[in-house]
mmCIF file of C-alpha atoms in Angstrom:
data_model
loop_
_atom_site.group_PDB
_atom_site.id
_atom_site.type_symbol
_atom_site.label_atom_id
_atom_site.label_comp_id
_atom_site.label_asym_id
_atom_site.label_seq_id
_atom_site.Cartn_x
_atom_site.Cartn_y
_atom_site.Cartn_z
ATOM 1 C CA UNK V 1 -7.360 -28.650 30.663
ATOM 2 C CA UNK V 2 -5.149 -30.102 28.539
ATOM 3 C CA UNK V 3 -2.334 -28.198 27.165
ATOM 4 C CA UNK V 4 -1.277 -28.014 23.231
ATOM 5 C CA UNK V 5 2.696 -28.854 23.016
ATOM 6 C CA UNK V 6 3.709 -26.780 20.676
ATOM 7 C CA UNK V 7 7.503 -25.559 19.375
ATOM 8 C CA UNK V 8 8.134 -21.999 17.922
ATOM 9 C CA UNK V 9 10.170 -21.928 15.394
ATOM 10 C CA UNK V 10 11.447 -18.091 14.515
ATOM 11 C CA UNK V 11 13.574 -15.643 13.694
ATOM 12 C CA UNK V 12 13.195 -12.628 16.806
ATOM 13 C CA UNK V 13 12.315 -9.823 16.069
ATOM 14 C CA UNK V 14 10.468 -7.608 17.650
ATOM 15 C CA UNK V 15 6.956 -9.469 16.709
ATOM 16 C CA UNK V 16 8.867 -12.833 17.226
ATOM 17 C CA UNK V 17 9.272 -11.820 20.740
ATOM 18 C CA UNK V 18 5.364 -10.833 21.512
ATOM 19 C CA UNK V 19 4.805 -14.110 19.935
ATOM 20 C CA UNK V 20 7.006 -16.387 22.426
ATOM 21 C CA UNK V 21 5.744 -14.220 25.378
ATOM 22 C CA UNK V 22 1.902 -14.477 24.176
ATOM 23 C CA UNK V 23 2.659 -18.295 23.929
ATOM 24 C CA UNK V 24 3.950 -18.841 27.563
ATOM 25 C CA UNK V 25 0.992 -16.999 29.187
ATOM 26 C CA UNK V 26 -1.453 -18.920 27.526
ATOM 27 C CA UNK V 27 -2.780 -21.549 29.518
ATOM 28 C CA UNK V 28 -3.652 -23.651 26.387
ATOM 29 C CA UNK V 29 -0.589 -23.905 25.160
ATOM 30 C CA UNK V 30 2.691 -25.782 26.455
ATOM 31 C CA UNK V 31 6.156 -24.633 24.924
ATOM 32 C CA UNK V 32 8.379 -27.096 24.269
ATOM 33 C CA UNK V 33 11.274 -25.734 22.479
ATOM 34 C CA UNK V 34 12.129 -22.485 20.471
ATOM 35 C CA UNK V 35 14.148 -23.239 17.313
ATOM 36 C CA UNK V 36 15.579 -20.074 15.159
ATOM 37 C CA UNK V 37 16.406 -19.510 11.824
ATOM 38 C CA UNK V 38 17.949 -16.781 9.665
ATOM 39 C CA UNK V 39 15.531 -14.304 8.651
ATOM 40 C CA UNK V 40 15.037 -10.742 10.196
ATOM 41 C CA UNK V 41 18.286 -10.538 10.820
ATOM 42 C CA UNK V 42 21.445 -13.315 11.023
ATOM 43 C CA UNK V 43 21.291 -16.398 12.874
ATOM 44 C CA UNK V 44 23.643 -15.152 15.368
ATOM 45 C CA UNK V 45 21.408 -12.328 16.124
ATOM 46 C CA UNK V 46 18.047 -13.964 15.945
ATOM 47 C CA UNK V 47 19.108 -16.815 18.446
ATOM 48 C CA UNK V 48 21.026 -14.545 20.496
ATOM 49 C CA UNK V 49 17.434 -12.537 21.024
ATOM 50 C CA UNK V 50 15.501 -15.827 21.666
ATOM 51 C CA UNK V 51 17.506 -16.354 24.599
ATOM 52 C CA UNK V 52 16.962 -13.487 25.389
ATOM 53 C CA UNK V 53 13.631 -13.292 25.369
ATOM 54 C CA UNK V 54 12.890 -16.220 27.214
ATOM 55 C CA UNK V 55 15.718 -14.991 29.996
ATOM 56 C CA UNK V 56 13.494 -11.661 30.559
ATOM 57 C CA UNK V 57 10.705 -14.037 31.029
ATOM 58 C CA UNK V 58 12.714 -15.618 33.676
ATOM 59 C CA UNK V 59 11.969 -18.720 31.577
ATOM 60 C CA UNK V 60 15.301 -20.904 31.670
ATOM 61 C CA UNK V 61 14.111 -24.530 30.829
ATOM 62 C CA UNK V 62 12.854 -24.337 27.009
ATOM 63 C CA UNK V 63 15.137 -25.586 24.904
ATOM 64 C CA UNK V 64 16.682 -23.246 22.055
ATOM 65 C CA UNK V 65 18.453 -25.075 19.287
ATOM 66 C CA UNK V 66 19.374 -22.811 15.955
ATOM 67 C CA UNK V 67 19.037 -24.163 12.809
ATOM 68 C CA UNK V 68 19.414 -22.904 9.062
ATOM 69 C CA UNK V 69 21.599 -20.058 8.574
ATOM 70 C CA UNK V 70 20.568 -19.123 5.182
ATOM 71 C CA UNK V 71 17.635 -20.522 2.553
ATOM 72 C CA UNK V 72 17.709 -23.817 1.211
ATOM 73 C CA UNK V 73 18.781 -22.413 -2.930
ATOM 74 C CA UNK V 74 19.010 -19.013 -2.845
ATOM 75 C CA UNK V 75 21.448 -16.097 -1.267
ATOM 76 C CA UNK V 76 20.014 -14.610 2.085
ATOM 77 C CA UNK V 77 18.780 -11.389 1.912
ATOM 78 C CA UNK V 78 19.065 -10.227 5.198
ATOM 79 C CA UNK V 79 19.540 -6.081 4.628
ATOM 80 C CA UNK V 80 18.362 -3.047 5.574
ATOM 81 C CA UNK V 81 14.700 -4.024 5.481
ATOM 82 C CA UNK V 82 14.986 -5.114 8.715
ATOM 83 C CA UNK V 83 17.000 -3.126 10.087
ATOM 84 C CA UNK V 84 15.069 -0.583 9.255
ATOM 85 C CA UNK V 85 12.223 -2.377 11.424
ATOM 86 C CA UNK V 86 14.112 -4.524 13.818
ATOM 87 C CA UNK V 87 17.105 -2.171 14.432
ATOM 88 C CA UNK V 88 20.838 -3.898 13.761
ATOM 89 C CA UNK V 89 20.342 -6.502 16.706
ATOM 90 C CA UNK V 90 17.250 -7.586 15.050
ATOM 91 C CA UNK V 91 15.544 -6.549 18.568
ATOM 92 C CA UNK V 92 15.912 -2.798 19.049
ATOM 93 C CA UNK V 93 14.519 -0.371 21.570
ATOM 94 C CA UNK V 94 14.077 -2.169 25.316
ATOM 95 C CA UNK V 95 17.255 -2.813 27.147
ATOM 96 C CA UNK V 96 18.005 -6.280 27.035
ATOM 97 C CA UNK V 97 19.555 -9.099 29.716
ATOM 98 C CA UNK V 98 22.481 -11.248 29.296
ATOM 99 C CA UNK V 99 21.857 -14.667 28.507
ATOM 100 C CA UNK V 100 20.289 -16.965 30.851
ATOM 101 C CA UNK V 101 21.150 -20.131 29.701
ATOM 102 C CA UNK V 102 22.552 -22.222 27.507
ATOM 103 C CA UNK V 103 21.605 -23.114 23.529
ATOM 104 C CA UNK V 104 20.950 -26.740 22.546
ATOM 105 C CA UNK V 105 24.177 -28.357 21.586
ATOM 106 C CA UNK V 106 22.366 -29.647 18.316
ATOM 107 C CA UNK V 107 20.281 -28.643 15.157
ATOM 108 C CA UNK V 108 17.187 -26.921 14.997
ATOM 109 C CA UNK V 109 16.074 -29.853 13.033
ATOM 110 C CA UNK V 110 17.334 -32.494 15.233
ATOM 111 C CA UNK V 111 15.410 -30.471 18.698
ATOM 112 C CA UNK V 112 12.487 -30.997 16.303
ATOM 113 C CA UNK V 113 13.156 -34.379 15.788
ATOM 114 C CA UNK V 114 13.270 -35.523 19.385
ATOM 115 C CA UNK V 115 10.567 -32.881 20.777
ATOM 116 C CA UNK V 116 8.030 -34.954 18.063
ATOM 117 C CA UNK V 117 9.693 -38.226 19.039
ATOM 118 C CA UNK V 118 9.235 -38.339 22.528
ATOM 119 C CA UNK V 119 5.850 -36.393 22.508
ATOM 120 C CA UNK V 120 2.585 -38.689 22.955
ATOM 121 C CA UNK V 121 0.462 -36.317 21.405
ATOM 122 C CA UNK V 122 0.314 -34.694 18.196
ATOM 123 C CA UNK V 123 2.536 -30.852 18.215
ATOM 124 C CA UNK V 124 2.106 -27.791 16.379
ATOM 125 C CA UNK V 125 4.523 -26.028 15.106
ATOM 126 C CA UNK V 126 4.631 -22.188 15.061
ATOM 127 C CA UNK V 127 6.204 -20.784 12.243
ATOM 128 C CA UNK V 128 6.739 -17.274 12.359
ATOM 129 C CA UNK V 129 10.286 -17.128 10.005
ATOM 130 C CA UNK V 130 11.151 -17.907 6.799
ATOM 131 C CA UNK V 131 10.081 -22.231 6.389
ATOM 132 C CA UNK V 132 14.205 -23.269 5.360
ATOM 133 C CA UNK V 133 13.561 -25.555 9.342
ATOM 134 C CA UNK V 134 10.717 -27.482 8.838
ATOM 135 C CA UNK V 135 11.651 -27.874 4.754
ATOM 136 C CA UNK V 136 15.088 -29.362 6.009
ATOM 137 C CA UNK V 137 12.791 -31.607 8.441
ATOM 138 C CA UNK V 138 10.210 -32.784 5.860
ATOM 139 C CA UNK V 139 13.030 -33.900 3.791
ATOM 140 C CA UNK V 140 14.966 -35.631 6.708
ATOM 141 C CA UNK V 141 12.409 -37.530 7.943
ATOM 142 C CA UNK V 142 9.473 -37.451 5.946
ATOM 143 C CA UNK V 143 8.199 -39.665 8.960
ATOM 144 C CA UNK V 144 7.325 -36.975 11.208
ATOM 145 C CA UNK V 145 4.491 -35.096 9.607
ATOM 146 C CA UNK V 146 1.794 -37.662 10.787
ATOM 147 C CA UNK V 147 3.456 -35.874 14.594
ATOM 148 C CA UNK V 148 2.117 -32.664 13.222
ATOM 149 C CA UNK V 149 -1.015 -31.656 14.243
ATOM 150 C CA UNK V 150 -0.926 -28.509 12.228
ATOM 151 C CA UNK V 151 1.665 -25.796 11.438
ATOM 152 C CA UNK V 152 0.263 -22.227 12.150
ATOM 153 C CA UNK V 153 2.346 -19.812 10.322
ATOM 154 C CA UNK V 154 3.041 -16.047 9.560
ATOM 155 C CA UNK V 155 3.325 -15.332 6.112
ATOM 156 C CA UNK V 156 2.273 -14.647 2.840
ATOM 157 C CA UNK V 157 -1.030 -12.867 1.833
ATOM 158 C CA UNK V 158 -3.937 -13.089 -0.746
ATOM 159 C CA UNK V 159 -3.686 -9.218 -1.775
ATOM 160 C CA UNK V 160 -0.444 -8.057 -1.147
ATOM 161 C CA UNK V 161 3.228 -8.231 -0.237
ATOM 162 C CA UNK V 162 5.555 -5.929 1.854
ATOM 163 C CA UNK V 163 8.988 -6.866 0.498
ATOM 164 C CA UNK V 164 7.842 -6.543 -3.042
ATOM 165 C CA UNK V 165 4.393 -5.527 -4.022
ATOM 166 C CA UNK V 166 3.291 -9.394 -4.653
ATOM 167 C CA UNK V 167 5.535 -11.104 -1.973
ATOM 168 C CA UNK V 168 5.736 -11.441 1.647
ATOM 169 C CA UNK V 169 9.111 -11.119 3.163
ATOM 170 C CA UNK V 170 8.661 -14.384 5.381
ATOM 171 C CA UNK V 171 7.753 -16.715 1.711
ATOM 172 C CA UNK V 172 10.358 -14.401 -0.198
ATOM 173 C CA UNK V 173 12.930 -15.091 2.062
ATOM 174 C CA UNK V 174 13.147 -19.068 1.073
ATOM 175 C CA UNK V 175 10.597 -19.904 -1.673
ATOM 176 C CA UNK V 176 11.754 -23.114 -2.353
ATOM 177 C CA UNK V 177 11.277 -23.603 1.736
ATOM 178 C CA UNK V 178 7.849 -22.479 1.185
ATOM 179 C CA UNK V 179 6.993 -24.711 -1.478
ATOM 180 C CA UNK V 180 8.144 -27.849 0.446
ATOM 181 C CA UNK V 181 6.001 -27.153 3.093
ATOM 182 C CA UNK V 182 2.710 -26.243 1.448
ATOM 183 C CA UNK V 183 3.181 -29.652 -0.487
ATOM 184 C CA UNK V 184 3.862 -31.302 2.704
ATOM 185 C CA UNK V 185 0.037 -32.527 3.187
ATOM 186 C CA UNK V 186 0.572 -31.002 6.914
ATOM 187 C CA UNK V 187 -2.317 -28.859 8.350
ATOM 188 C CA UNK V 188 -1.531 -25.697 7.724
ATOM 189 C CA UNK V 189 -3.401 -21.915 8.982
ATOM 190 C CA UNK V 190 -1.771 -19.395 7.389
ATOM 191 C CA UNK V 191 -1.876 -15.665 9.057
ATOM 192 C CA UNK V 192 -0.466 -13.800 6.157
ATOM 193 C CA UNK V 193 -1.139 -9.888 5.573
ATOM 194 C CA UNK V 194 -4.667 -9.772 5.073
ATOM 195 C CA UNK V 195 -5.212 -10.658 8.967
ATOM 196 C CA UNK V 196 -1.653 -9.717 10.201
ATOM 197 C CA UNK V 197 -2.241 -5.664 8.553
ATOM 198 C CA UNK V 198 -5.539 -5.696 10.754
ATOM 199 C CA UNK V 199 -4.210 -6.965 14.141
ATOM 200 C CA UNK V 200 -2.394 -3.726 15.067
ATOM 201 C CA UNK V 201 -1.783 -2.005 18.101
ATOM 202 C CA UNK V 202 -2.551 1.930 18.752
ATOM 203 C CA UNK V 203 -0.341 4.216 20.486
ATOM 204 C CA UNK V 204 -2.962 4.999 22.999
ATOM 205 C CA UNK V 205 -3.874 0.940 23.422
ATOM 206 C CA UNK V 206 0.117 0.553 23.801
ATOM 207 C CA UNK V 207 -0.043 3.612 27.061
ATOM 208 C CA UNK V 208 -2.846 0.989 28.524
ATOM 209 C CA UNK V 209 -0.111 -1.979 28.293
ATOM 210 C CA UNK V 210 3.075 0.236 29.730
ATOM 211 C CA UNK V 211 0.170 1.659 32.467
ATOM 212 C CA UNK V 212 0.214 -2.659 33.891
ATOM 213 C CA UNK V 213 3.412 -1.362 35.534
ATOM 214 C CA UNK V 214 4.728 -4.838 35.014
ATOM 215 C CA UNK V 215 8.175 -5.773 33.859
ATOM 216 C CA UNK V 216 7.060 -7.952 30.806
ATOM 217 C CA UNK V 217 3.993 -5.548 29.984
ATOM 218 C CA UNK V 218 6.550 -2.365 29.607
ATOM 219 C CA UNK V 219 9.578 -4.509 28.087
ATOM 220 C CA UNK V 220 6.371 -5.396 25.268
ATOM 221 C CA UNK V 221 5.267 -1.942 25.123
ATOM 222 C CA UNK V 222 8.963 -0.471 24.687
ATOM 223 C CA UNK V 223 9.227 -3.142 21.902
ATOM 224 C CA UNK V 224 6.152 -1.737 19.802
ATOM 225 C CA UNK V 225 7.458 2.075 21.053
ATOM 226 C CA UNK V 226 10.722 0.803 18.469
ATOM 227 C CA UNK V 227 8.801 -1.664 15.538
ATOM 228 C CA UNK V 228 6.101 0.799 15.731
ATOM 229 C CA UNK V 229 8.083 3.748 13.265
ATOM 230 C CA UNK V 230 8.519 1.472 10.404
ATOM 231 C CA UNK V 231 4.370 1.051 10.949
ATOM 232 C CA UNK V 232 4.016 4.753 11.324
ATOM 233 C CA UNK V 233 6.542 6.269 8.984
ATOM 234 C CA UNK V 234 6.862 3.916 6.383
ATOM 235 C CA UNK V 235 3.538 2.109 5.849
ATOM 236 C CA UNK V 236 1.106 4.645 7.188
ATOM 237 C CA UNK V 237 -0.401 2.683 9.222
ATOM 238 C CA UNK V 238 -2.877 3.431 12.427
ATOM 239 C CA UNK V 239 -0.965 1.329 14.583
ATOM 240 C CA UNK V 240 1.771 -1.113 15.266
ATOM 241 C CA UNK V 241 1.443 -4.494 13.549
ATOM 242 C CA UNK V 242 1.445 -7.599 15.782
ATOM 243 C CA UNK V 243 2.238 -9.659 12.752
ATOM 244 C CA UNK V 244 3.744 -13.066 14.234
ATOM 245 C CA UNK V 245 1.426 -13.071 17.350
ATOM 246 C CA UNK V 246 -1.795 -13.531 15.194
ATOM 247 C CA UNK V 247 -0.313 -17.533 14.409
ATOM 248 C CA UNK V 248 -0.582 -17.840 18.023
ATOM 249 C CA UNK V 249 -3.848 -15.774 18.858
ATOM 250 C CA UNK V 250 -5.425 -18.189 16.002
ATOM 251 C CA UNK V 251 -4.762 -21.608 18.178
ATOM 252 C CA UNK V 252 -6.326 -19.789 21.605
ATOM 253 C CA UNK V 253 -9.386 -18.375 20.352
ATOM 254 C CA UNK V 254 -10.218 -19.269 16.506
ATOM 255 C CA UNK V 255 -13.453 -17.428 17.456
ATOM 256 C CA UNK V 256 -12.119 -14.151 16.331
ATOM 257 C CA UNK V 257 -10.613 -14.731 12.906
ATOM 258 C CA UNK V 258 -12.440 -15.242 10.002
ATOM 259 C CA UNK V 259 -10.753 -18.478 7.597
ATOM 260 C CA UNK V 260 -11.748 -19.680 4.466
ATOM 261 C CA UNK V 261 -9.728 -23.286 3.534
ATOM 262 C CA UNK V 262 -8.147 -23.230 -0.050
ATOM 263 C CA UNK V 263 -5.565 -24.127 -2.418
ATOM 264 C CA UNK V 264 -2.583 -21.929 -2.036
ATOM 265 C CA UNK V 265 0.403 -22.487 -4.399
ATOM 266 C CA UNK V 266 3.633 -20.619 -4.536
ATOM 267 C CA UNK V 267 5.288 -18.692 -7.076
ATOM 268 C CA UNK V 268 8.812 -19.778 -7.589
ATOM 269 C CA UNK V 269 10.182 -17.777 -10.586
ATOM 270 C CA UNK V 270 8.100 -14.933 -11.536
ATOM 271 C CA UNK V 271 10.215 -11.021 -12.683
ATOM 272 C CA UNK V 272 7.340 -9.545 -10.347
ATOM 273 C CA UNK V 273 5.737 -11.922 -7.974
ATOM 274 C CA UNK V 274 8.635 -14.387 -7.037
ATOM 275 C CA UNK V 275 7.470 -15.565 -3.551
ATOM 276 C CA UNK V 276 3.587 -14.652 -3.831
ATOM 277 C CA UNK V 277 1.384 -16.546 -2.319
ATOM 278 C CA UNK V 278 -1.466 -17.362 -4.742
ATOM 279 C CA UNK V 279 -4.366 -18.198 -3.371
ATOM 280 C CA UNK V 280 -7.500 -19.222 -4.677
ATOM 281 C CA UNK V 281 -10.214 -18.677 -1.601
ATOM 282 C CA UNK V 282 -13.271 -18.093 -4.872
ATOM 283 C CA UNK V 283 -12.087 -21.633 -6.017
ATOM 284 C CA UNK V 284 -11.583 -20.734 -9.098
ATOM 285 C CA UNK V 285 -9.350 -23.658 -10.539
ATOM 286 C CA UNK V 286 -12.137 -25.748 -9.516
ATOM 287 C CA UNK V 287 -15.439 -23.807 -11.185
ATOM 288 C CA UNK V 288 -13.890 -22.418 -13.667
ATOM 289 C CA UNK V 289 -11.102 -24.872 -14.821
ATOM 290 C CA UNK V 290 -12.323 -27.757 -13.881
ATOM 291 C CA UNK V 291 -9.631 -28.805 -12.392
ATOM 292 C CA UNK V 292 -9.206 -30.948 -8.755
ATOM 293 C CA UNK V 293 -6.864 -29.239 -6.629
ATOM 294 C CA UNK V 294 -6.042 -29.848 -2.846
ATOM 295 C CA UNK V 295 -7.405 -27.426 -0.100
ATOM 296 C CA UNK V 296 -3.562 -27.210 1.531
ATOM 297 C CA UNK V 297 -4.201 -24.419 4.052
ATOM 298 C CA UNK V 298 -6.790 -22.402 6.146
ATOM 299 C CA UNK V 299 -6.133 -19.185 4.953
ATOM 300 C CA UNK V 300 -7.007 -16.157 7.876
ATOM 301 C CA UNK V 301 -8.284 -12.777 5.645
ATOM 302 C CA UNK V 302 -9.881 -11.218 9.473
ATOM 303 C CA UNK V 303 -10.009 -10.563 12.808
ATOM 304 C CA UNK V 304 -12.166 -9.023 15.820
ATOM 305 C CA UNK V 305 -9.076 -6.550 16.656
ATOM 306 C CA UNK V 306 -10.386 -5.324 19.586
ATOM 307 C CA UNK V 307 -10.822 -8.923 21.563
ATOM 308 C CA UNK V 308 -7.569 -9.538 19.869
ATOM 309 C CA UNK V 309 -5.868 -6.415 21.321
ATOM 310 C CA UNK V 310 -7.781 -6.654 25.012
ATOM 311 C CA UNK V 311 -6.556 -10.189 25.314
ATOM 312 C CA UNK V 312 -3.151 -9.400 24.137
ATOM 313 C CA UNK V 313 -2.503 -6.588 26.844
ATOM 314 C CA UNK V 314 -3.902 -8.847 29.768
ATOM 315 C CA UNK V 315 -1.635 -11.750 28.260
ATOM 316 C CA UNK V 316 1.625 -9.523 29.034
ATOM 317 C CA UNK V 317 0.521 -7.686 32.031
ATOM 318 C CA UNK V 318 -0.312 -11.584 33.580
ATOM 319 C CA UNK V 319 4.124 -12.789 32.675
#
């Protein structure tokens, strides 16, 4: 079988980290570099924990470059959002290892560059952070899309937000980022809250993941033990949210989501819903407006949670 290259670019986070570790037990998918950007927490932080990450996989041979330490127009608004989530390392709860290796003595954008450069076959990109990266690389080099075979991202949503009522914290975070990319004419699959609020974990599915006994399954299981409270506490949820690993669960096994393609546009300015994602899956600017408008995204509103959850806890119970 032929493997899918793909790079993840993030910003780790707990949900960041389930995502890299659900990516290098797949067997359909090849890792070829993890590039971080300022989100959840700083740079610093987030790039520190990719290194991490990868180092408690005893994975020392993927490059990690960092790249944009804050949004391409606006202030960051890294806070106590995350923290509240994430903890102040941006990766609370499991004891963590000292650094493995070494980062990329380059920019995010420039590992990007070469990884889609030297690769014979089309890549997709994971984007599981705010978009400031691949915005900075669609302006750079404009070139490299046709090297894209589709970008599948967490963020946004049809119905709601979770930074503000409208917006997604992931689009909120750079909305002129956001914009670049959904203009970009690149594939895109977009896991935003209406799938990402349904692919949650249970405390008693989380005992069956610590009960593999296995370093990675109990490192992932003391990770959802810490994001789980905001889950619990905050949002009332029934379980933990495994936001960021749904963009990589979509790639393995499309069979379990349920996508409708549309236009989605973003909203740059509103008082209220600065960094919604609108998105018109009724096609309404088309029947009722008249009006042409470009499909730019496969937009994911559900998924079979328990194939999604079975396959999750046998992914980290196999690193």
């Amino acid at each position: 079988m032929e493997k899918t290259p793909v790079i993840i670019d993030c910003d780790p986070g707990h949900d960041d980290a389930m995502a890299i570790l659900w990516t290098l037990a797949s067997p359909e998918l090849e890792l070829k570099a993890v590039t971080t950007v300022a989100g959840n927490t700083s740079l610093e932080k987030v790039t520190d924990n990719a290194v991490k990450v990868l180092t408690k996989a005893k994975v020392y041979d993927i490059p990690v470059a960092k790249g944009a330490p804050e949004p391409l127009v606006r202030n960051l608004i890294v806070e106590n959002g995350g923290t509240i989530f994430h903890g102040e390392s941006g990766l609370g709860g499991p004891e963590l290892p000292e650094n493995g290796f070494d980062l990329q003595p380059m920019h995010a954008v420039d590992l990007m560059t070469r990884i889609l450069e030297e690769s014979d076959r089309p890549v997709t990109i994971i984007a599981i952070g705010p978009l400031t990266n691949l915005a900075l690389l669609f302006r750079l080099r404009p070139d490299l899309k046709e090297k894209i075979a589709v970008i599948s991202m967490m963020g946004g949503g049809a119905a709601r937000g979770n930074w503000t009522p409208a917006a997604e914290y992931n689009i909120y975070a750079d909305v002129e980022a956001a914009y670049v990319v959904f203009h970009s004419g690149v594939k895109i699959i977009m896991s935003g809250l209406d799938v990402t609020q349904k692919a949650y974990i249970t405390k008693a599915e989380n005992e069956i993941l610590r009960a593999k006994n296995r370093e990675i399954a109990v490192f992932v299981a003391e990770l959802i033990d810490f994001f789980g409270v905001g889950h619990y506490e905050i949002e009332k949820f029934p379980g933990c949210t495994l936001h960021d690993p749904t963009a990589v669960a979509v790639l393995t096994h499309p069979e379990w989501f349920h996508m409708v393609e549309c236009n989605v546009e973003i909203e740059m300015d509103g008082q209220f819903t600065k960094g919604m994602t609108v998105v018109d899956d009724k096609n309404y600017q088309e029947n009722i407006l008249g009006e042409n408008v470009k499909k730019n995204a496969k937009v994911v509103f559900d998924v079979d949670r328990e194939k999604y959850v079975e396959d999750f806890i046998e992914a980290m119970g196999r690193l």
